[in-house]
Amino acid sequence: MRKILHIDMDAFYASVEQRDDPGLRGRPVVVAWRGARSVVCAASYEARVFGVRSAMPAARAERLCPEAVFVPPDFARYKAVSRQVREIFLRHTDLVEPLSLDEAYLDVTEPKVPSPSATESARMIRAEIREATSLTASAGVAPNKFVAKIASDWNKPDGLFVVRPSQVEAFLAPLPVGKIPGVGKVMEKKLADIGVATVADLRTVALEELQARFGSFGAGLYRRARGIDERPVEPDQPVQSISTEDTFASDLLLEDLGPAIDALAAKAWAARGRTERIGHTVVLKLKTAQFRILTRSHTPSTPPASLAEFTAIAQALRERVALPPGTRYRLVGVGLSGFRDRDESLDQAELFPYETA
């Protein structure tokens, strides 16, 4: 039986700002650039009381909380603190899987620092984070990643919640199905249409029916409803995708996006140069003025070999956008995905040396 921790820094960016500026402590802090096009990067717990959340438009956050203090993000500072936290994790286990700057999974089944239990390991790690950074972290302790991630959110902020193996099914049963990764608003509606609102409801649906309706995702739902998650904690995961995006000061028409796509492609291509793996799929992401998100992608017969080739594909993907000509866009992103190791890419080229019609 594995012992998994999910550790999540509390309101990380906002907490760093409050730590470094005593005048911000106890006040509603919103980490975001001001302006109609900006979005919230993080909100302190004082701001969350007013309904402010990450990823919402900054203008809306200001309407919800007129007293909020807006602070522009300082990612270099946040990354420095994240490195401190990562070093603490690695004192306890080499099995650390970062999810972002402020959260990670840890497998402490065989900890490097002697500990009587995973719960005690979590307590020690949280105490060391507080001592080293003057920040708080919340932790979930469980036999797998899926349950640990839900548990870490249970007693936030500065909380610890433990779900023992014998408690997993009872813990999950009353939760809304939206707590299951991958179940968004659309999937929630589809499940509601068959009478499923909670994890307990989901358990009443046969595996065969879930697979018939939702394919392989249905099989995943069946497992998660029973608290089954066999994914290991994977340190140093290989690059899977690289992307950059930009939100415009004013909405643009599709034909006006060319310069932005050129600039973003150059940034993504430069980032690609920091990995030995090879990306095969070019992705174009757009967000309309009405906040509708759409993506278009293309996987050529051979991976893009130059910035010019990569950019040309990204530009051409606009032709596959079928929205009305007058549609305006507030955001564009360019990315490269489908990364494989160099040897694997060569093997694929040898298996399929010719482009087929």
Tab-separated table of C-alpha atoms in Angstrom:
chain	number	residue	atom	x	y	z
A	1	MET	CA	0.000	0.000	0.000
A	2	ARG	CA	1.503	3.305	-1.083
A	3	LYS	CA	1.557	6.415	1.111
A	4	ILE	CA	0.958	9.529	-0.986
A	5	LEU	CA	0.980	13.193	-0.028
A	6	HIS	CA	-0.416	16.068	-2.030
A	7	ILE	CA	1.035	19.313	-0.715
A	8	ASP	CA	-0.407	22.623	-1.868
A	9	MET	CA	0.884	26.041	-0.849
A	10	ASP	CA	-1.919	28.285	0.444
A	11	ALA	CA	-2.827	31.196	-1.910
A	12	PHE	CA	0.813	30.995	-2.958
A	13	TYR	CA	1.484	34.123	-5.022
A	14	ALA	CA	-0.697	36.313	-2.804
A	15	SER	CA	0.854	34.856	0.351
A	16	VAL	CA	4.369	35.640	-0.913
A	17	GLU	CA	3.295	39.240	-1.528
A	18	GLN	CA	1.769	39.524	1.955
A	19	ARG	CA	4.861	37.992	3.520
A	20	ASP	CA	7.202	40.433	1.782
A	21	ASP	CA	5.063	43.537	2.335
A	22	PRO	CA	3.696	43.751	5.897
A	23	GLY	CA	1.291	46.467	4.743
A	24	LEU	CA	-0.608	43.850	2.713
A	25	ARG	CA	-1.203	41.453	5.602
A	26	GLY	CA	-4.854	41.026	6.492
A	27	ARG	CA	-5.943	42.902	3.362
A	28	PRO	CA	-7.633	41.518	0.235
A	29	VAL	CA	-4.761	41.067	-2.220
A	30	VAL	CA	-5.239	40.279	-5.903
A	31	VAL	CA	-2.159	39.302	-7.899
A	32	ALA	CA	-2.860	40.662	-11.381
A	33	TRP	CA	-1.978	43.476	-13.711
A	34	ARG	CA	-4.637	46.158	-13.752
A	35	GLY	CA	-6.558	46.628	-16.955
A	36	ALA	CA	-9.589	45.409	-18.820
A	37	ARG	CA	-7.684	42.529	-20.428
A	38	SER	CA	-5.943	41.199	-17.334
A	39	VAL	CA	-6.896	38.059	-15.424
A	40	VAL	CA	-6.350	37.172	-11.768
A	41	CYS	CA	-3.238	35.071	-11.119
A	42	ALA	CA	-4.018	34.569	-7.420
A	43	ALA	CA	-6.171	35.959	-4.632
A	44	SER	CA	-5.544	36.073	-0.905
A	45	TYR	CA	-8.079	34.430	1.382
A	46	GLU	CA	-9.291	37.894	2.385
A	47	ALA	CA	-10.155	38.540	-1.276
A	48	ARG	CA	-11.732	35.123	-1.761
A	49	VAL	CA	-14.380	36.014	0.805
A	50	PHE	CA	-15.746	38.420	-1.832
A	51	GLY	CA	-15.813	35.739	-4.521
A	52	VAL	CA	-12.534	36.636	-6.191
A	53	ARG	CA	-10.879	33.592	-7.786
A	54	SER	CA	-7.884	32.881	-9.998
A	55	ALA	CA	-8.401	33.111	-13.757
A	56	MET	CA	-11.369	35.500	-13.512
A	57	PRO	CA	-11.077	38.852	-15.339
A	58	ALA	CA	-9.333	41.424	-13.163
A	59	ALA	CA	-12.087	43.933	-13.906
A	60	ARG	CA	-14.666	41.567	-12.416
A	61	ALA	CA	-12.454	41.017	-9.350
A	62	GLU	CA	-12.331	44.766	-8.840
A	63	ARG	CA	-16.130	44.993	-9.030
A	64	LEU	CA	-16.521	42.164	-6.503
A	65	CYS	CA	-13.966	43.652	-4.123
A	66	PRO	CA	-13.445	47.407	-4.636
A	67	GLU	CA	-11.093	47.504	-1.627
A	68	ALA	CA	-8.729	44.923	-3.139
A	69	VAL	CA	-5.051	45.777	-3.459
A	70	PHE	CA	-3.811	44.829	-6.927
A	71	VAL	CA	-0.199	43.657	-7.085
A	72	PRO	CA	1.538	42.819	-10.381
A	73	PRO	CA	2.928	39.260	-10.418
A	74	ASP	CA	6.635	38.659	-9.804
A	75	PHE	CA	7.224	35.159	-11.120
A	76	ALA	CA	10.979	35.218	-10.505
A	77	ARG	CA	10.284	35.644	-6.797
A	78	TYR	CA	7.625	32.931	-6.758
A	79	LYS	CA	9.964	30.504	-8.539
A	80	ALA	CA	12.692	31.177	-5.966
A	81	VAL	CA	10.310	30.289	-3.120
A	82	SER	CA	9.108	27.238	-5.050
A	83	ARG	CA	12.711	26.004	-5.270
A	84	GLN	CA	13.039	26.332	-1.494
A	85	VAL	CA	9.913	24.233	-1.018
A	86	ARG	CA	11.083	21.648	-3.554
A	87	GLU	CA	14.365	21.241	-1.650
A	88	ILE	CA	12.364	20.457	1.503
A	89	PHE	CA	10.344	17.819	-0.349
A	90	LEU	CA	13.528	16.172	-1.618
A	91	ARG	CA	14.906	15.851	1.908
A	92	HIS	CA	12.050	13.453	2.639
A	93	THR	CA	11.724	11.523	-0.626
A	94	ASP	CA	13.169	11.388	-4.125
A	95	LEU	CA	9.682	10.609	-5.439
A	96	VAL	CA	8.414	14.158	-5.953
A	97	GLU	CA	6.114	14.996	-8.870
A	98	PRO	CA	5.652	18.770	-9.227
A	99	LEU	CA	2.323	19.883	-10.706
A	100	SER	CA	3.058	23.617	-10.676
A	101	LEU	CA	5.095	26.124	-8.670
A	102	ASP	CA	2.855	25.650	-5.643
A	103	GLU	CA	1.850	21.979	-5.492
A	104	ALA	CA	3.302	18.492	-5.800
A	105	TYR	CA	2.708	14.827	-5.114
A	106	LEU	CA	5.127	12.978	-2.831
A	107	ASP	CA	5.435	9.240	-2.315
A	108	VAL	CA	6.579	8.719	1.285
A	109	THR	CA	6.050	4.958	1.399
A	110	GLU	CA	9.782	4.680	2.141
A	111	PRO	CA	10.786	8.129	3.425
A	112	LYS	CA	14.403	9.284	3.575
A	113	VAL	CA	13.746	10.918	6.959
A	114	PRO	CA	12.626	8.291	9.511
A	115	SER	CA	8.937	8.723	10.283
A	116	PRO	CA	6.332	6.523	11.998
A	117	SER	CA	3.653	7.411	9.428
A	118	ALA	CA	2.813	9.370	6.301
A	119	THR	CA	0.812	11.727	8.509
A	120	GLU	CA	3.901	12.534	10.548
A	121	SER	CA	5.912	13.050	7.343
A	122	ALA	CA	3.308	15.576	6.209
A	123	ARG	CA	3.466	17.369	9.560
A	124	MET	CA	7.269	17.588	9.409
A	125	ILE	CA	7.259	18.870	5.816
A	126	ARG	CA	4.653	21.535	6.560
A	127	ALA	CA	6.610	22.676	9.634
A	128	GLU	CA	9.840	22.905	7.621
A	129	ILE	CA	8.098	24.937	4.925
A	130	ARG	CA	6.774	27.357	7.521
A	131	GLU	CA	10.203	27.706	9.148
A	132	ALA	CA	12.077	28.198	5.868
A	133	THR	CA	9.619	30.447	4.034
A	134	SER	CA	7.209	31.865	6.655
A	135	LEU	CA	4.406	30.496	4.457
A	136	THR	CA	1.794	27.825	5.073
A	137	ALA	CA	0.948	24.710	3.100
A	138	SER	CA	-1.957	22.301	3.246
A	139	ALA	CA	-1.545	18.557	2.817
A	140	GLY	CA	-3.670	15.563	1.941
A	141	VAL	CA	-2.548	12.074	2.959
A	142	ALA	CA	-4.027	9.046	1.204
A	143	PRO	CA	-3.162	5.728	-0.468
A	144	ASN	CA	-3.227	7.293	-3.949
A	145	LYS	CA	-2.850	10.562	-5.861
A	146	PHE	CA	-6.529	11.070	-6.695
A	147	VAL	CA	-7.699	10.932	-3.080
A	148	ALA	CA	-4.673	12.833	-1.711
A	149	LYS	CA	-5.374	15.783	-4.012
A	150	ILE	CA	-8.991	16.039	-2.868
A	151	ALA	CA	-7.915	15.682	0.774
A	152	SER	CA	-5.382	18.541	0.575
A	153	ASP	CA	-8.235	20.955	-0.133
A	154	TRP	CA	-10.318	19.731	2.804
A	155	ASN	CA	-8.912	21.841	5.640
A	156	LYS	CA	-7.425	24.803	3.770
A	157	PRO	CA	-5.681	27.001	4.614
A	158	ASP	CA	-2.836	25.595	6.726
A	159	GLY	CA	-4.594	22.240	7.062
A	160	LEU	CA	-3.883	18.527	7.103
A	161	PHE	CA	-6.413	15.861	6.203
A	162	VAL	CA	-5.838	12.114	6.254
A	163	VAL	CA	-7.842	9.492	4.379
A	164	ARG	CA	-6.841	6.004	5.439
A	165	PRO	CA	-7.275	3.066	3.040
A	166	SER	CA	-10.314	1.786	4.930
A	167	GLN	CA	-11.956	5.244	4.699
A	168	VAL	CA	-11.568	5.903	0.961
A	169	GLU	CA	-14.965	4.729	-0.287
A	170	ALA	CA	-16.901	6.420	2.532
A	171	PHE	CA	-14.915	9.645	2.043
A	172	LEU	CA	-15.660	9.796	-1.674
A	173	ALA	CA	-19.316	8.724	-1.630
A	174	PRO	CA	-21.015	12.098	-0.847
A	175	LEU	CA	-18.740	14.190	-3.071
A	176	PRO	CA	-20.129	15.785	-6.253
A	177	VAL	CA	-18.850	14.087	-9.401
A	178	GLY	CA	-17.227	17.394	-10.359
A	179	LYS	CA	-14.476	16.529	-7.863
A	180	ILE	CA	-13.278	13.789	-10.215
A	181	PRO	CA	-10.479	15.046	-12.513
A	182	GLY	CA	-11.722	15.542	-16.048
A	183	VAL	CA	-15.348	16.004	-15.033
A	184	GLY	CA	-16.140	19.551	-16.085
A	185	LYS	CA	-19.470	21.301	-16.581
A	186	VAL	CA	-20.253	19.452	-19.815
A	187	MET	CA	-19.551	16.020	-18.351
A	188	GLU	CA	-21.438	16.915	-15.161
A	189	LYS	CA	-24.474	17.672	-17.313
A	190	LYS	CA	-24.151	14.363	-19.179
A	191	LEU	CA	-23.924	12.477	-15.888
A	192	ALA	CA	-26.858	14.427	-14.432
A	193	ASP	CA	-28.905	13.335	-17.441
A	194	ILE	CA	-28.528	9.716	-16.283
A	195	GLY	CA	-29.231	10.537	-12.637
A	196	VAL	CA	-25.649	10.866	-11.412
A	197	ALA	CA	-24.809	13.815	-9.139
A	198	THR	CA	-22.495	12.295	-6.524
A	199	VAL	CA	-19.756	9.687	-6.457
A	200	ALA	CA	-22.195	7.361	-4.659
A	201	ASP	CA	-24.613	7.760	-7.590
A	202	LEU	CA	-21.811	6.988	-10.021
A	203	ARG	CA	-21.125	3.679	-8.290
A	204	THR	CA	-24.607	2.477	-9.196
A	205	VAL	CA	-23.850	2.676	-12.938
A	206	ALA	CA	-22.390	-0.484	-14.451
A	207	LEU	CA	-18.951	-0.417	-16.032
A	208	GLU	CA	-20.423	-1.555	-19.355
A	209	GLU	CA	-22.861	1.372	-19.466
A	210	LEU	CA	-20.168	3.933	-18.598
A	211	GLN	CA	-17.903	2.539	-21.314
A	212	ALA	CA	-20.736	2.479	-23.845
A	213	ARG	CA	-21.542	6.131	-23.128
A	214	PHE	CA	-18.103	7.613	-22.523
A	215	GLY	CA	-15.555	5.138	-23.905
A	216	SER	CA	-12.253	4.820	-22.050
A	217	PHE	CA	-13.155	7.839	-19.905
A	218	GLY	CA	-16.133	5.844	-18.635
A	219	ALA	CA	-13.788	3.127	-17.394
A	220	GLY	CA	-11.795	5.818	-15.605
A	221	LEU	CA	-14.945	7.137	-13.950
A	222	TYR	CA	-15.758	3.623	-12.749
A	223	ARG	CA	-12.332	3.294	-11.101
A	224	ARG	CA	-12.277	6.769	-9.548
A	225	ALA	CA	-15.752	6.253	-8.052
A	226	ARG	CA	-14.231	3.379	-6.097
A	227	GLY	CA	-11.117	5.308	-5.126
A	228	ILE	CA	-8.886	3.306	-7.462
A	229	ASP	CA	-5.864	5.176	-8.824
A	230	GLU	CA	-2.769	3.168	-9.676
A	231	ARG	CA	-0.735	6.037	-11.119
A	232	PRO	CA	2.717	6.213	-9.524
A	233	VAL	CA	4.335	9.442	-8.396
A	234	GLU	CA	6.609	10.263	-11.344
A	235	PRO	CA	9.552	12.585	-10.652
A	236	ASP	CA	11.209	14.499	-13.501
A	237	GLN	CA	8.430	13.884	-15.973
A	238	PRO	CA	9.487	14.442	-19.577
A	239	VAL	CA	8.192	17.477	-21.435
A	240	GLN	CA	4.790	16.778	-22.995
A	241	SER	CA	3.959	20.216	-24.396
A	242	ILE	CA	5.206	23.795	-24.625
A	243	SER	CA	2.994	26.794	-25.250
A	244	THR	CA	2.849	30.570	-25.008
A	245	GLU	CA	-0.161	32.862	-25.180
A	246	ASP	CA	-1.056	36.538	-25.087
A	247	THR	CA	-4.173	38.545	-24.207
A	248	PHE	CA	-4.663	41.633	-26.357
A	249	ALA	CA	-5.351	45.170	-25.196
A	250	SER	CA	-8.315	45.181	-27.615
A	251	ASP	CA	-10.056	42.366	-29.466
A	252	LEU	CA	-8.719	41.510	-32.925
A	253	LEU	CA	-10.109	39.901	-36.058
A	254	LEU	CA	-8.705	36.551	-37.176
A	255	GLU	CA	-6.805	38.089	-40.111
A	256	ASP	CA	-5.086	40.523	-37.741
A	257	LEU	CA	-3.550	37.824	-35.544
A	258	GLY	CA	-0.527	37.164	-37.784
A	259	PRO	CA	2.073	39.300	-35.947
A	260	ALA	CA	1.028	37.898	-32.552
A	261	ILE	CA	1.263	34.317	-33.866
A	262	ASP	CA	4.757	35.046	-35.242
A	263	ALA	CA	5.930	36.405	-31.874
A	264	LEU	CA	4.395	33.587	-29.821
A	265	ALA	CA	5.752	30.920	-32.167
A	266	ALA	CA	9.240	32.363	-31.698
A	267	LYS	CA	8.880	32.157	-27.907
A	268	ALA	CA	7.571	28.580	-28.011
A	269	TRP	CA	10.312	27.509	-30.413
A	270	ALA	CA	12.975	29.004	-28.133
A	271	ALA	CA	11.502	27.133	-25.147
A	272	ARG	CA	11.544	23.917	-27.196
A	273	GLY	CA	15.305	24.323	-27.527
A	274	ARG	CA	15.710	23.593	-23.813
A	275	THR	CA	14.633	19.941	-24.183
A	276	GLU	CA	16.158	17.034	-26.063
A	277	ARG	CA	12.710	15.689	-26.897
A	278	ILE	CA	11.004	16.395	-30.215
A	279	GLY	CA	7.536	17.926	-30.552
A	280	HIS	CA	5.323	16.638	-33.347
A	281	THR	CA	2.024	18.554	-33.118
A	282	VAL	CA	1.507	22.290	-33.670
A	283	VAL	CA	-1.381	23.813	-31.702
A	284	LEU	CA	-3.196	27.115	-32.146
A	285	LYS	CA	-5.422	28.299	-29.284
A	286	LEU	CA	-7.949	31.125	-29.558
A	287	LYS	CA	-10.326	32.787	-27.106
A	288	THR	CA	-13.152	34.900	-28.490
A	289	ALA	CA	-14.403	38.169	-27.051
A	290	GLN	CA	-17.232	36.088	-25.545
A	291	PHE	CA	-14.630	33.862	-23.780
A	292	ARG	CA	-15.274	30.851	-26.019
A	293	ILE	CA	-12.070	28.799	-26.274
A	294	LEU	CA	-11.170	26.789	-29.351
A	295	THR	CA	-8.023	24.967	-30.451
A	296	ARG	CA	-6.801	23.734	-33.805
A	297	SER	CA	-3.854	21.362	-34.230
A	298	HIS	CA	-1.878	19.668	-36.976
A	299	THR	CA	0.647	16.828	-36.861
A	300	PRO	CA	2.776	16.864	-40.031
A	301	SER	CA	4.344	13.679	-41.380
A	302	THR	CA	7.708	14.835	-39.995
A	303	PRO	CA	8.157	17.118	-36.963
A	304	PRO	CA	8.712	20.836	-37.633
A	305	ALA	CA	12.453	21.239	-38.184
A	306	SER	CA	12.724	25.025	-38.065
A	307	LEU	CA	11.066	28.093	-36.608
A	308	ALA	CA	9.884	29.072	-40.085
A	309	GLU	CA	8.178	25.707	-40.613
A	310	PHE	CA	6.630	25.759	-37.124
A	311	THR	CA	5.341	29.310	-37.616
A	312	ALA	CA	3.931	28.574	-41.051
A	313	ILE	CA	1.874	25.685	-39.686
A	314	ALA	CA	0.591	27.795	-36.790
A	315	GLN	CA	-0.436	30.575	-39.185
A	316	ALA	CA	-2.149	28.096	-41.536
A	317	LEU	CA	-4.242	26.687	-38.680
A	318	ARG	CA	-6.301	29.883	-38.791
A	319	GLU	CA	-7.851	28.564	-41.999
A	320	ARG	CA	-9.523	25.820	-39.945
A	321	VAL	CA	-11.405	28.306	-37.738
A	322	ALA	CA	-14.995	28.269	-38.989
A	323	LEU	CA	-16.468	31.070	-36.871
A	324	PRO	CA	-18.145	34.056	-38.603
A	325	PRO	CA	-15.692	36.475	-40.268
A	326	GLY	CA	-16.580	39.309	-37.886
A	327	THR	CA	-15.642	37.293	-34.783
A	328	ARG	CA	-13.110	39.064	-32.591
A	329	TYR	CA	-10.516	37.397	-30.394
A	330	ARG	CA	-9.117	38.476	-27.041
A	331	LEU	CA	-6.358	35.845	-26.756
A	332	VAL	CA	-4.157	33.721	-28.985
A	333	GLY	CA	-1.739	30.945	-28.035
A	334	VAL	CA	0.774	28.857	-29.978
A	335	GLY	CA	2.125	25.540	-28.769
A	336	LEU	CA	3.982	22.383	-29.615
A	337	SER	CA	2.845	19.043	-28.196
A	338	GLY	CA	3.189	15.321	-28.779
A	339	PHE	CA	6.786	15.323	-27.573
A	340	ARG	CA	8.746	12.087	-27.924
A	341	ASP	CA	12.288	11.068	-27.134
A	342	ARG	CA	14.652	11.531	-30.053
A	343	ASP	CA	15.190	7.773	-30.495
A	344	GLU	CA	11.430	7.162	-30.530
A	345	SER	CA	10.987	9.852	-33.195
A	346	LEU	CA	13.663	8.228	-35.358
A	347	ASP	CA	11.975	4.846	-34.984
A	348	GLN	CA	8.678	6.362	-36.127
A	349	ALA	CA	10.353	7.913	-39.158
A	350	GLU	CA	11.849	4.552	-40.142
A	351	LEU	CA	8.493	2.803	-39.779
A	352	PHE	CA	6.673	5.417	-41.872
A	353	PRO	CA	9.325	6.918	-44.199
A	354	TYR	CA	6.880	8.155	-46.830
A	355	GLU	CA	3.982	10.566	-46.512
A	356	THR	CA	0.732	8.925	-47.603
A	357	ALA	CA	-2.039	10.648	-49.480
